[in-house]
XYZ file of C-alpha atoms in Angstrom:
134
model
C 0.000 0.000 0.000
C 1.325 3.423 -0.859
C 2.010 5.988 1.834
C -0.235 9.040 1.897
C 1.190 12.268 3.267
C -1.202 15.098 4.009
C -0.061 18.708 3.785
C 0.291 20.754 6.951
C -1.467 24.055 7.661
C 1.742 25.897 6.843
C 2.118 24.023 3.560
C -1.488 24.866 2.642
C -0.737 28.584 3.063
C 2.456 28.233 0.993
C 0.587 26.298 -1.688
C -2.075 29.039 -1.869
C 0.707 31.607 -2.424
C 2.188 29.427 -5.162
C -1.207 29.017 -6.879
C -1.786 32.769 -6.630
C 1.563 33.436 -8.321
C 0.718 30.950 -11.084
C -2.658 32.631 -11.660
C -1.029 36.062 -11.630
C 1.400 34.932 -14.342
C -1.222 33.085 -16.398
C -3.909 35.778 -16.367
C -1.803 38.907 -15.966
C -3.925 40.215 -13.107
C -3.335 40.718 -9.402
C -4.883 38.731 -6.567
C -5.005 38.882 -2.810
C -5.427 35.973 -0.426
C -8.293 36.257 2.023
C -8.557 33.835 4.957
C -12.206 32.926 5.455
C -14.768 30.324 6.493
C -17.155 29.443 3.681
C -20.474 27.584 3.602
C -19.819 24.104 2.228
C -22.817 24.356 -0.117
C -21.089 27.191 -2.024
C -18.090 25.014 -2.925
C -17.720 23.695 -6.464
C -15.178 20.941 -7.128
C -12.980 21.206 -10.198
C -12.001 17.548 -10.349
C -14.587 14.840 -10.925
C -12.892 11.971 -9.091
C -11.225 11.500 -5.713
C -9.130 8.634 -4.374
C -11.001 6.453 -1.899
C -7.784 5.543 -0.064
C -6.731 9.167 0.406
C -10.269 10.173 1.370
C -10.351 7.553 4.144
C -7.047 8.875 5.497
C -8.287 12.484 5.402
C -11.583 11.553 7.100
C -9.708 9.857 9.939
C -7.208 12.702 10.339
C -9.965 15.346 10.472
C -11.567 13.400 13.319
C -8.229 13.837 15.143
C -7.853 17.558 14.491
C -6.380 17.852 10.984
C -7.179 21.373 9.830
C -5.315 22.453 6.686
C -7.463 25.011 4.801
C -8.506 24.529 1.177
C -7.760 27.046 -1.588
C -10.587 28.442 -3.720
C -11.318 31.126 -6.291
C -14.663 32.969 -6.285
C -16.872 33.337 -9.323
C -20.584 33.999 -9.646
C -21.317 33.646 -5.935
C -19.641 30.223 -5.751
C -16.152 29.131 -4.715
C -14.247 26.850 -7.062
C -11.796 24.506 -5.357
C -8.213 24.855 -6.559
C -6.568 22.765 -3.829
C -8.003 20.554 -1.108
C -10.710 18.484 -2.793
C -10.284 15.545 -0.408
C -10.360 17.880 2.615
C -13.489 19.668 1.389
C -15.275 16.413 0.544
C -14.348 14.839 3.894
C -15.633 17.859 5.834
C -18.863 17.787 3.829
C -19.301 14.042 4.507
C -18.668 14.589 8.217
C -21.475 17.162 8.306
C -19.452 20.352 8.640
C -21.376 23.399 7.465
C -18.317 25.585 6.925
C -14.852 25.014 5.506
C -11.747 27.015 6.322
C -10.481 28.440 3.055
C -7.833 30.632 1.509
C -9.702 32.669 -1.101
C -7.735 33.892 -4.131
C -9.617 37.126 -4.699
C -8.874 38.726 -8.088
C -8.507 42.515 -8.181
C -10.482 42.589 -11.459
C -13.369 40.511 -12.729
C -12.468 37.595 -15.028
C -13.573 34.061 -15.869
C -11.191 31.521 -14.286
C -10.513 28.461 -16.429
C -11.582 26.148 -13.592
C -15.154 27.440 -13.943
C -15.275 26.039 -17.493
C -13.638 22.819 -16.288
C -16.329 22.321 -13.633
C -19.115 23.138 -16.107
C -17.763 20.694 -18.727
C -17.618 17.966 -16.065
C -21.140 18.766 -14.846
C -19.851 19.589 -11.362
C -22.110 21.846 -9.326
C -21.314 20.734 -5.789
C -19.435 18.160 -3.745
C -22.215 15.599 -4.214
C -21.241 15.257 -7.874
C -17.745 13.958 -7.132
C -17.077 10.283 -7.808
C -14.958 8.298 -5.332
C -12.692 5.805 -7.096
C -10.789 2.824 -5.810
C -7.106 2.967 -6.511
């Protein structure tokens, strides 16, 4: 069985910075990171499948205090997940109403590519994600 290593809180913040820099370079616009707690029903996944093995690990770790925030980008009143799909899904399954998130807030309005990705995959919420055995 492969070893699954979850990112720490500190790594989640660093990863959000890295994603922000990638978006800044790709879109040529500026962003700020806002630390927030978001209603889980406003989250939209941007990947259609999650690993069952990793999800089981994340579920167990959350029960023992694991708390790395997810990273999202807002668009149209929803928050599209850029990093932390397993964490978001696990919190949703455990009945959490809010998710700690690092929000990449653009300084100008634009259409992030992940919005089109979610739409093409038919993803509207966490309930549409498929859990796959690996």
